[in-house]
Short mmCIF file of C-alpha atoms and ligand atoms in Angstrom, two decimals:
data_model
loop_
_atom_site.label_atom_id
_atom_site.label_comp_id
_atom_site.label_asym_id
_atom_site.label_seq_id
_atom_site.Cartn_x
_atom_site.Cartn_y
_atom_site.Cartn_z
CA UNK A 19 71.23 34.81 28.00
CA UNK A 20 67.28 33.61 28.85
CA UNK A 21 66.51 30.59 29.87
CA UNK A 22 63.23 29.41 30.01
CA UNK A 23 62.22 28.29 32.97
CA UNK A 24 58.87 25.63 33.08
CA UNK A 25 57.97 25.67 36.37
CA UNK A 26 57.04 29.31 37.16
CA UNK A 27 57.03 28.89 40.55
CA UNK A 28 60.95 29.30 40.17
CA UNK A 29 60.35 33.13 38.27
CA UNK A 30 60.80 34.84 42.01
CA UNK A 31 63.83 32.41 43.06
CA UNK A 32 65.38 33.00 39.12
CA UNK A 33 65.56 37.26 40.20
CA UNK A 34 66.68 36.52 43.43
CA UNK A 35 69.70 34.83 42.51
CA UNK A 36 70.42 36.98 40.00
CA UNK A 37 70.57 39.92 41.90
CA UNK A 38 72.74 38.00 44.59
CA UNK A 39 70.07 37.73 46.97
CA UNK A 40 69.69 35.36 49.83
CA UNK A 41 67.24 32.18 49.20
CA UNK A 42 65.22 31.37 51.95
CA UNK A 43 63.37 28.30 53.71
CA UNK A 44 60.57 28.00 51.23
CA UNK A 45 62.45 29.51 48.22
CA UNK A 46 64.47 25.78 49.33
CA UNK A 47 61.85 23.77 49.31
CA UNK A 48 60.53 24.95 46.35
CA UNK A 49 63.69 24.32 44.48
CA UNK A 50 63.07 20.73 46.23
CA UNK A 51 59.79 20.37 45.14
CA UNK A 52 60.23 21.27 41.35
CA UNK A 53 60.76 18.83 38.37
CA UNK A 54 62.53 21.66 36.51
CA UNK A 55 65.92 20.66 37.21
CA UNK A 56 67.67 22.53 33.77
CA UNK A 57 66.04 25.43 35.14
CA UNK A 58 67.61 24.47 38.79
CA UNK A 59 71.00 23.26 37.21
CA UNK A 60 70.95 26.61 35.23
CA UNK A 61 70.68 29.02 38.68
CA UNK A 62 73.24 26.86 40.37
CA UNK A 63 75.32 27.22 37.13
CA UNK A 64 75.19 30.63 37.75
CA UNK A 65 76.42 30.84 41.13
CA UNK A 66 78.61 28.22 41.15
CA UNK A 67 80.38 29.74 38.00
CA UNK A 68 79.98 33.41 39.57
CA UNK A 69 82.28 31.95 42.53
CA UNK A 70 84.61 29.93 40.62
CA UNK A 71 84.09 30.45 36.80
CA UNK A 72 85.42 27.37 34.54
CA UNK A 73 87.74 25.73 36.79
CA UNK A 74 86.69 22.72 38.38
CA UNK A 75 88.78 21.28 41.37
CA UNK A 76 90.64 17.85 42.52
CA UNK A 77 92.82 17.05 44.67
CA UNK A 78 95.55 13.73 45.43
CA UNK A 79 94.15 12.05 48.50
CA UNK A 80 94.15 8.82 50.39
CA UNK A 81 91.80 7.85 52.43
CA UNK A 82 92.20 5.73 55.95
CA UNK A 83 89.94 3.95 57.52
CA UNK A 84 91.74 2.69 61.16
CA UNK A 85 88.80 0.55 62.64
CA UNK A 86 85.59 -0.17 61.37
CA UNK A 87 84.35 -1.13 65.26
CA UNK A 88 81.71 1.08 66.58
CA UNK A 89 79.65 1.24 69.01
CA UNK A 90 76.95 3.55 67.76
CA UNK A 91 75.06 0.66 65.62
CA UNK A 92 73.87 3.31 63.28
CA UNK A 93 70.61 1.76 61.06
CA UNK A 94 72.34 3.93 57.83
CA UNK A 95 75.84 2.65 58.06
CA UNK A 96 76.95 -0.62 56.66
CA UNK A 97 80.60 0.00 57.50
CA UNK A 98 79.96 0.59 61.35
CA UNK A 99 81.06 -3.66 63.26
CA UNK A 100 80.89 -4.84 66.78
CA UNK A 101 83.68 -4.38 69.13
CA UNK A 102 83.29 -8.84 69.01
CA UNK A 103 82.62 -9.08 65.10
CA UNK A 104 84.83 -11.66 63.49
CA UNK A 105 84.82 -9.41 60.61
CA UNK A 106 85.54 -6.26 62.75
CA UNK A 107 89.38 -5.03 62.44
CA UNK A 108 91.61 -2.30 63.83
CA UNK A 109 95.06 -1.63 62.56
CA UNK A 110 97.76 -1.07 64.85
CA UNK A 111 99.68 2.19 64.83
CA UNK A 112 102.34 0.76 62.87
CA UNK A 113 99.65 -0.55 60.38
CA UNK A 114 98.06 2.66 59.74
CA UNK A 115 101.58 4.40 59.40
CA UNK A 116 102.07 2.07 55.97
CA UNK A 117 98.95 2.49 55.04
CA UNK A 118 98.97 6.21 54.38
CA UNK A 119 102.60 4.91 52.30
CA UNK A 120 101.20 2.73 49.86
CA UNK A 121 99.34 5.98 48.64
CA UNK A 122 102.68 7.65 48.23
CA UNK A 123 103.53 7.13 44.98
CA UNK A 124 100.59 9.16 43.13
CA UNK A 125 102.24 12.35 46.06
CA UNK A 126 99.19 12.11 48.20
CA UNK A 127 98.50 15.78 49.13
CA UNK A 128 95.97 14.64 52.16
CA UNK A 129 95.00 11.64 54.70
CA UNK A 130 91.37 11.94 54.87
CA UNK A 131 90.95 9.57 58.10
CA UNK A 132 88.21 8.27 59.62
CA UNK A 133 86.82 5.38 61.82
CA UNK A 134 83.87 3.93 63.87
CA UNK A 135 83.96 4.76 67.98
CA UNK A 136 86.17 2.01 68.93
CA UNK A 137 85.35 1.53 72.58
CA UNK A 138 89.14 1.18 73.52
CA UNK A 139 90.88 3.25 72.07
CA UNK A 140 92.24 6.27 73.10
CA UNK A 141 92.51 10.36 72.90
CA UNK A 142 96.24 9.80 73.38
CA UNK A 143 96.44 6.76 70.76
CA UNK A 144 94.79 8.95 68.04
CA UNK A 145 97.43 11.74 68.86
CA UNK A 146 99.92 9.14 68.41
CA UNK A 147 98.71 8.40 65.55
CA UNK A 148 98.29 11.94 64.07
CA UNK A 149 101.87 12.39 65.28
CA UNK A 150 103.39 9.11 63.64
CA UNK A 151 102.06 10.49 59.88
CA UNK A 152 103.19 14.15 61.07
CA UNK A 153 106.86 12.36 61.25
CA UNK A 154 106.63 9.99 58.40
CA UNK A 155 104.79 12.20 55.72
CA UNK A 156 105.72 16.14 57.33
CA UNK A 157 104.35 17.80 53.28
CA UNK A 158 100.64 15.73 54.05
CA UNK A 159 97.74 17.37 55.04
CA UNK A 160 95.66 15.73 58.04
CA UNK A 161 91.84 15.56 57.53
CA UNK A 162 90.73 14.17 60.62
CA UNK A 163 88.19 12.92 62.05
CA UNK A 164 84.77 13.97 61.84
CA UNK A 165 82.73 15.85 64.48
CA UNK A 166 81.26 12.27 65.54
CA UNK A 167 84.35 10.78 66.89
CA UNK A 168 85.96 13.98 68.08
CA UNK A 169 83.14 14.52 70.29
CA UNK A 170 82.94 10.52 71.04
CA UNK A 171 87.11 10.60 72.47
CA UNK A 172 86.25 13.92 74.57
CA UNK A 173 83.41 12.31 76.13
CA UNK A 174 85.75 9.45 76.93
CA UNK A 175 88.55 11.33 77.73
CA UNK A 176 86.55 13.24 80.20
CA UNK A 177 88.02 16.57 78.67
CA UNK A 178 85.68 19.15 76.76
CA UNK A 179 85.16 18.95 73.28
CA UNK A 180 87.50 22.10 73.19
CA UNK A 181 90.85 20.53 74.64
CA UNK A 182 90.07 17.46 72.81
CA UNK A 183 90.45 19.26 69.82
CA UNK A 184 93.03 21.26 71.16
CA UNK A 185 95.17 17.54 72.01
CA UNK A 186 93.82 16.85 68.37
CA UNK A 187 95.39 19.72 66.62
CA UNK A 188 98.71 19.90 68.96
CA UNK A 189 99.18 16.18 67.62
CA UNK A 190 99.48 16.94 64.75
CA UNK A 191 95.47 17.03 62.81
CA UNK A 192 94.83 20.34 60.32
CA UNK A 193 91.48 20.39 59.59
CA UNK A 194 88.40 17.69 60.09
CA UNK A 195 86.31 16.17 57.36
CA UNK A 196 82.83 16.91 57.06
CA UNK A 197 80.60 13.53 57.61
CA UNK A 198 79.01 12.28 60.45
CA UNK A 199 76.62 15.62 60.19
CA UNK A 200 73.54 13.34 58.11
CA UNK A 201 70.00 15.15 58.49
CA UNK A 202 70.09 17.45 61.50
CA UNK A 203 66.34 16.56 62.39
CA UNK A 204 65.93 14.83 65.44
CA UNK A 205 63.31 12.99 64.84
CA UNK A 206 65.02 11.07 62.03
CA UNK A 207 68.43 10.98 64.06
CA UNK A 208 66.60 9.02 65.94
CA UNK A 209 65.93 6.58 63.20
CA UNK A 210 68.88 6.27 61.31
CA UNK A 211 71.32 7.02 63.88
CA UNK A 212 70.19 7.06 67.47
CA UNK A 213 73.13 6.32 69.17
CA UNK A 214 75.95 9.62 68.07
CA UNK A 215 75.17 12.88 68.90
CA UNK A 216 72.63 14.68 68.21
CA UNK A 217 72.71 17.50 64.98
CA UNK A 218 73.19 20.44 67.77
CA UNK A 219 76.12 18.43 69.49
CA UNK A 220 77.23 18.33 65.74
CA UNK A 221 77.12 21.97 65.05
CA UNK A 222 78.53 22.88 68.63
CA UNK A 223 81.42 20.58 67.75
CA UNK A 224 81.83 22.20 64.26
CA UNK A 225 82.33 25.69 66.04
CA UNK A 226 84.43 24.61 68.72
CA UNK A 227 86.96 23.30 65.90
CA UNK A 228 86.50 26.64 63.67
CA UNK A 229 87.16 29.22 66.78
CA UNK A 230 90.37 26.66 67.19
CA UNK A 231 91.39 28.29 63.96
CA UNK A 232 90.85 24.43 62.31
CA UNK A 233 88.49 24.25 59.08
CA UNK A 234 85.98 21.91 58.40
CA UNK A 235 83.83 20.34 55.07
CA UNK A 236 80.34 19.77 55.64
CA UNK A 237 77.61 16.78 54.65
CA UNK A 238 73.81 16.03 54.22
CA UNK A 239 72.92 12.33 54.14
CA UNK A 240 69.73 12.25 51.52
CA UNK A 241 68.09 9.81 50.19
CA UNK A 242 66.40 7.74 53.50
CA UNK A 243 63.90 8.58 55.33
CA UNK A 244 64.27 12.25 55.66
CA UNK A 245 61.61 14.64 53.50
CA UNK A 246 62.51 18.70 51.80
CA UNK A 247 61.66 20.30 54.74
CA UNK A 248 64.42 18.17 57.15
CA UNK A 249 66.91 19.12 53.96
CA UNK A 250 65.92 22.64 53.99
CA UNK A 251 66.15 22.60 57.57
CA UNK A 252 69.76 21.15 57.31
CA UNK A 253 71.06 23.59 55.25
CA UNK A 254 69.34 26.61 56.60
CA UNK A 255 71.88 25.49 59.83
CA UNK A 256 74.83 24.92 58.48
CA UNK A 257 74.37 28.35 57.02
CA UNK A 258 73.78 30.09 59.90
CA UNK A 259 77.00 28.29 61.62
CA UNK A 260 78.90 29.59 58.13
CA UNK A 261 77.63 33.36 58.78
CA UNK A 262 79.17 33.13 62.09
CA UNK A 263 82.61 31.39 61.74
CA UNK A 264 83.19 31.18 57.79
CA UNK A 265 85.74 27.96 58.37
CA UNK A 266 83.22 25.04 56.02
CA UNK A 267 85.47 24.57 52.91
CA UNK A 268 83.18 22.92 51.01
CA UNK A 269 79.64 20.86 51.01
CA UNK A 270 79.19 17.12 49.89
CA UNK A 271 75.26 15.87 49.54
CA UNK A 272 75.88 12.20 50.29
CA UNK A 273 73.68 9.82 48.47
CA UNK A 274 72.07 7.03 51.25
CA UNK A 275 73.34 3.45 50.28
CA UNK A 276 71.05 0.66 51.58
CA UNK A 277 72.95 -2.36 50.82
CA UNK A 278 73.80 -4.17 54.09
CA UNK A 279 72.28 -1.73 56.30
CA UNK A 280 69.60 -2.47 58.78
CA UNK A 281 67.14 0.44 56.02
CA UNK A 282 68.13 -2.32 53.24
CA UNK A 283 64.13 -1.60 52.46
CA UNK A 284 64.89 1.50 51.02
CA UNK A 285 65.77 1.88 47.52
CA UNK A 286 68.61 3.54 45.93
CA UNK A 287 68.68 7.63 45.39
CA UNK A 288 68.09 8.46 41.09
CA UNK A 289 70.14 10.53 39.11
CA UNK A 290 68.05 13.25 39.50
CA UNK A 291 68.08 13.37 43.24
CA UNK A 292 71.34 13.63 43.23
CA UNK A 293 71.79 16.15 40.89
CA UNK A 294 69.14 18.00 42.79
CA UNK A 295 71.21 17.74 45.75
CA UNK A 296 74.00 19.59 44.29
CA UNK A 297 72.36 22.51 42.38
CA UNK A 298 70.04 23.68 45.59
CA UNK A 299 73.00 22.88 47.91
CA UNK A 300 74.61 25.41 45.80
CA UNK A 301 72.00 27.86 45.88
CA UNK A 302 71.05 27.66 49.49
CA UNK A 303 75.17 27.65 50.81
CA UNK A 304 75.83 31.04 49.41
CA UNK A 305 77.80 31.31 52.31
CA UNK A 306 80.18 28.20 51.37
CA UNK A 307 82.61 28.58 48.79
CA UNK A 308 82.88 24.67 47.58
CA UNK A 309 80.47 21.67 46.84
CA UNK A 310 81.76 18.43 46.08
CA UNK A 311 80.28 16.01 43.95
CA UNK A 312 81.91 13.04 45.24
CA UNK A 313 82.31 10.41 43.07
CA UNK A 314 82.36 7.63 44.98
CA UNK A 315 79.75 7.66 46.13
CA UNK A 316 77.62 9.62 42.39
CA UNK A 317 79.41 7.18 39.96
CA UNK A 318 81.60 9.32 38.09
CA UNK A 319 79.52 9.44 34.83
CA UNK A 320 76.86 11.78 37.71
CA UNK A 321 79.50 13.62 39.41
CA UNK A 322 80.64 15.07 35.70
CA UNK A 323 77.61 15.61 34.77
CA UNK A 324 77.25 17.87 38.53
CA UNK A 325 80.01 20.23 37.48
CA UNK A 326 77.71 21.73 35.06
CA UNK A 327 74.99 21.55 37.64
CA UNK A 328 76.32 23.58 40.79
CA UNK A 329 79.46 21.66 41.68
CA UNK A 330 82.79 22.54 41.95
CA UNK A 331 84.67 19.63 43.09
CA UNK A 332 84.87 16.07 42.40
CA UNK A 333 86.65 15.13 45.47
CA UNK A 334 90.26 13.09 44.55
CA UNK A 335 91.88 9.79 43.94
CA UNK A 336 91.29 8.34 47.29
CA UNK A 337 92.72 5.01 46.48
CA UNK A 338 91.04 2.38 49.57
CA UNK A 339 87.80 3.54 49.95
CA UNK A 340 85.36 1.93 51.98
CA UNK A 341 82.53 3.04 53.94
CA UNK A 342 80.44 2.82 50.69
CA UNK A 343 81.37 0.06 49.25
CA UNK A 344 80.53 -1.75 52.13
CA UNK A 345 77.41 -0.54 51.32
CA UNK A 346 77.01 -1.54 47.84
CA UNK A 347 78.94 1.71 45.94
CA UNK A 348 79.57 -0.29 42.44
CA UNK A 349 82.29 2.11 42.06
CA UNK A 350 85.92 2.35 41.54
CA UNK A 351 87.76 2.08 44.92
CA UNK A 352 90.08 4.76 43.74
CA UNK A 353 90.50 6.95 40.81
CA UNK A 354 94.00 8.16 39.07
CA UNK A 355 95.42 11.46 38.66
CA UNK A 356 94.51 11.11 35.42
CA UNK A 357 91.36 10.04 35.12
CA UNK A 358 90.07 12.96 36.70
CA UNK A 359 91.45 15.33 34.39
CA UNK A 360 89.79 13.43 31.71
CA UNK A 361 86.44 13.48 33.65
CA UNK A 362 86.96 17.61 34.23
CA UNK A 363 88.17 18.00 30.59
CA UNK A 364 85.30 15.95 29.16
CA UNK A 365 82.95 18.38 31.15
CA UNK A 366 84.36 21.06 29.40
CA UNK A 367 85.83 22.64 32.71
CA UNK A 368 89.56 23.48 33.48
CA UNK A 369 90.91 21.11 36.20
CA UNK A 370 92.90 22.88 39.37
CA UNK A 371 94.62 20.55 41.15
CA UNK A 372 94.14 21.51 44.52
CA UNK A 373 95.04 20.86 48.73
CA UNK A 374 92.86 20.31 50.92
CA UNK A 375 91.98 24.30 52.19
CA UNK A 376 92.18 24.86 47.74
CA UNK A 377 95.00 26.45 46.98
CA UNK A 378 96.39 25.51 44.07
CA UNK A 379 99.34 22.58 43.35
CA UNK A 380 101.74 22.42 40.80
CA UNK A 381 103.46 19.39 39.61
CA UNK A 382 106.32 18.58 37.39
CA UNK A 383 105.50 15.64 35.22
CA UNK A 384 106.76 12.87 35.52
CA UNK A 385 107.43 12.60 39.27
CA UNK A 386 104.49 14.92 40.39
CA UNK A 387 106.86 15.96 42.92
CA UNK A 388 104.03 18.40 44.97
CA UNK A 389 106.38 22.33 44.96
CA UNK A 390 103.87 24.36 46.79
O1 V47 B 1015 79.87 10.44 58.08
C1 V47 B 1015 77.53 6.34 56.14
C2 V47 B 1015 77.99 8.64 55.56
C3 V47 B 1015 80.01 9.61 55.25
C4 V47 B 1015 77.05 5.13 54.09
O2 V47 B 1015 84.62 16.18 54.17
C5 V47 B 1015 76.88 6.34 54.44
O3 V47 B 1015 85.66 15.90 51.89
C6 V47 B 1015 75.55 6.75 52.19
O4 V47 B 1015 81.52 12.21 55.30
N1 V47 B 1015 75.42 5.41 53.05
C7 V47 B 1015 81.65 9.63 55.33
N2 V47 B 1015 76.32 7.29 53.50
C8 V47 B 1015 81.87 9.90 53.70
C9 V47 B 1015 82.16 11.33 54.06
C10 V47 B 1015 83.01 12.51 52.84
C11 V47 B 1015 83.15 11.22 52.16
C12 V47 B 1015 83.54 12.62 51.22
C13 V47 B 1015 84.43 13.58 51.29
C14 V47 B 1015 84.16 14.29 52.81
C15 V47 B 1015 85.43 15.66 53.37
C16 V47 B 1015 83.14 13.16 53.59
O5 V47 B 1015 79.09 8.50 54.84
C17 V47 B 1015 79.67 8.90 57.10
C18 V47 B 1015 77.92 9.14 56.69
O6 V47 B 1015 76.94 10.34 56.79
N3 V47 B 1015 77.47 6.87 55.29
N4 V47 B 1015 77.54 5.45 55.75
C19 V47 B 1015 75.42 4.60 53.56
N5 V47 B 1015 75.24 3.81 53.96
#
């Protein structure tokens, strides 16, 4: 089927996509600068269906944020609090383990664990937390700690990043989430998150994790002060590392939520921008297997549309989300498995429950027992 492309600057890109050729930096810019969302979406969907057919993935997971205390004070963030802030919280190890169990009724296959950069919690504390979770929930995959948290723990423990990762892996870390990447460009980073590791350090930490055999996700935060060049540069740098390690499993474009942040004057992203970021990512990141439409951030309604514009994954049940809700997200805290199935089916896609590494999970209803 030939789709009409209104924006004729996209014709050379269509030819490349149809021939399975890699897109250039300039192609990325042309995609972002186009308003022909149907043409960009058509091309992204072509790649998405080539890779995954009609399947859309989701998982049954639970987010755990052990602390919101953070020394970084990023302007982009509403979650992090100063250690002396009366509203700040830090869970005890017992509380983390107990909180983890509260999602158990739906047979969770993944704990997604991220938090602030706490000035007192040690690497040993995190190792103990992971060991305790593994002991209590041996079948659950621990997707834990962003590159930013790992680099911070390494610095505080006076260890190299590699040795820190070895300690965490031996304690039970199975993979790493994709957060903290934001935008790699230094000018942007100095404004939105000046006290955390720079873009090169984020990529170096990811490389070290991948070299140890750990998979991870990757993200990009858009809709603040970055421009199209910054976004394409970010995607190109992720793509270059992926050429080397092939260990990024999924990419998640994250829409900036301004409420309660120091960048509150910036408006929210539009549905148009959210869909375009999914589509352009699918087209530029030809070597990253999965593109996630994170429903908490996009709303289930837009995430569902994204399944026809390049995304093949909706993320999960989540149960309890704090980072986006502190920044004004109005979505639910979590969704039930049945609701995810419904969203996917109503988009005409075939739902497949996956584990963190995208292996299918089979359930025997009604116990929702994991049999993989
Ligand atoms: O690292 C923080 C971003 C990330 C705000 O790997 C904000 O499967 C928008 O990384 N507005 C955390 N974004 C979320 C994240 C994630 C989510 C879902 C799945 C996975 C995965 C990873 O959220 C942070 C930061 O980049 N963030 N504050 C804000 N105000």
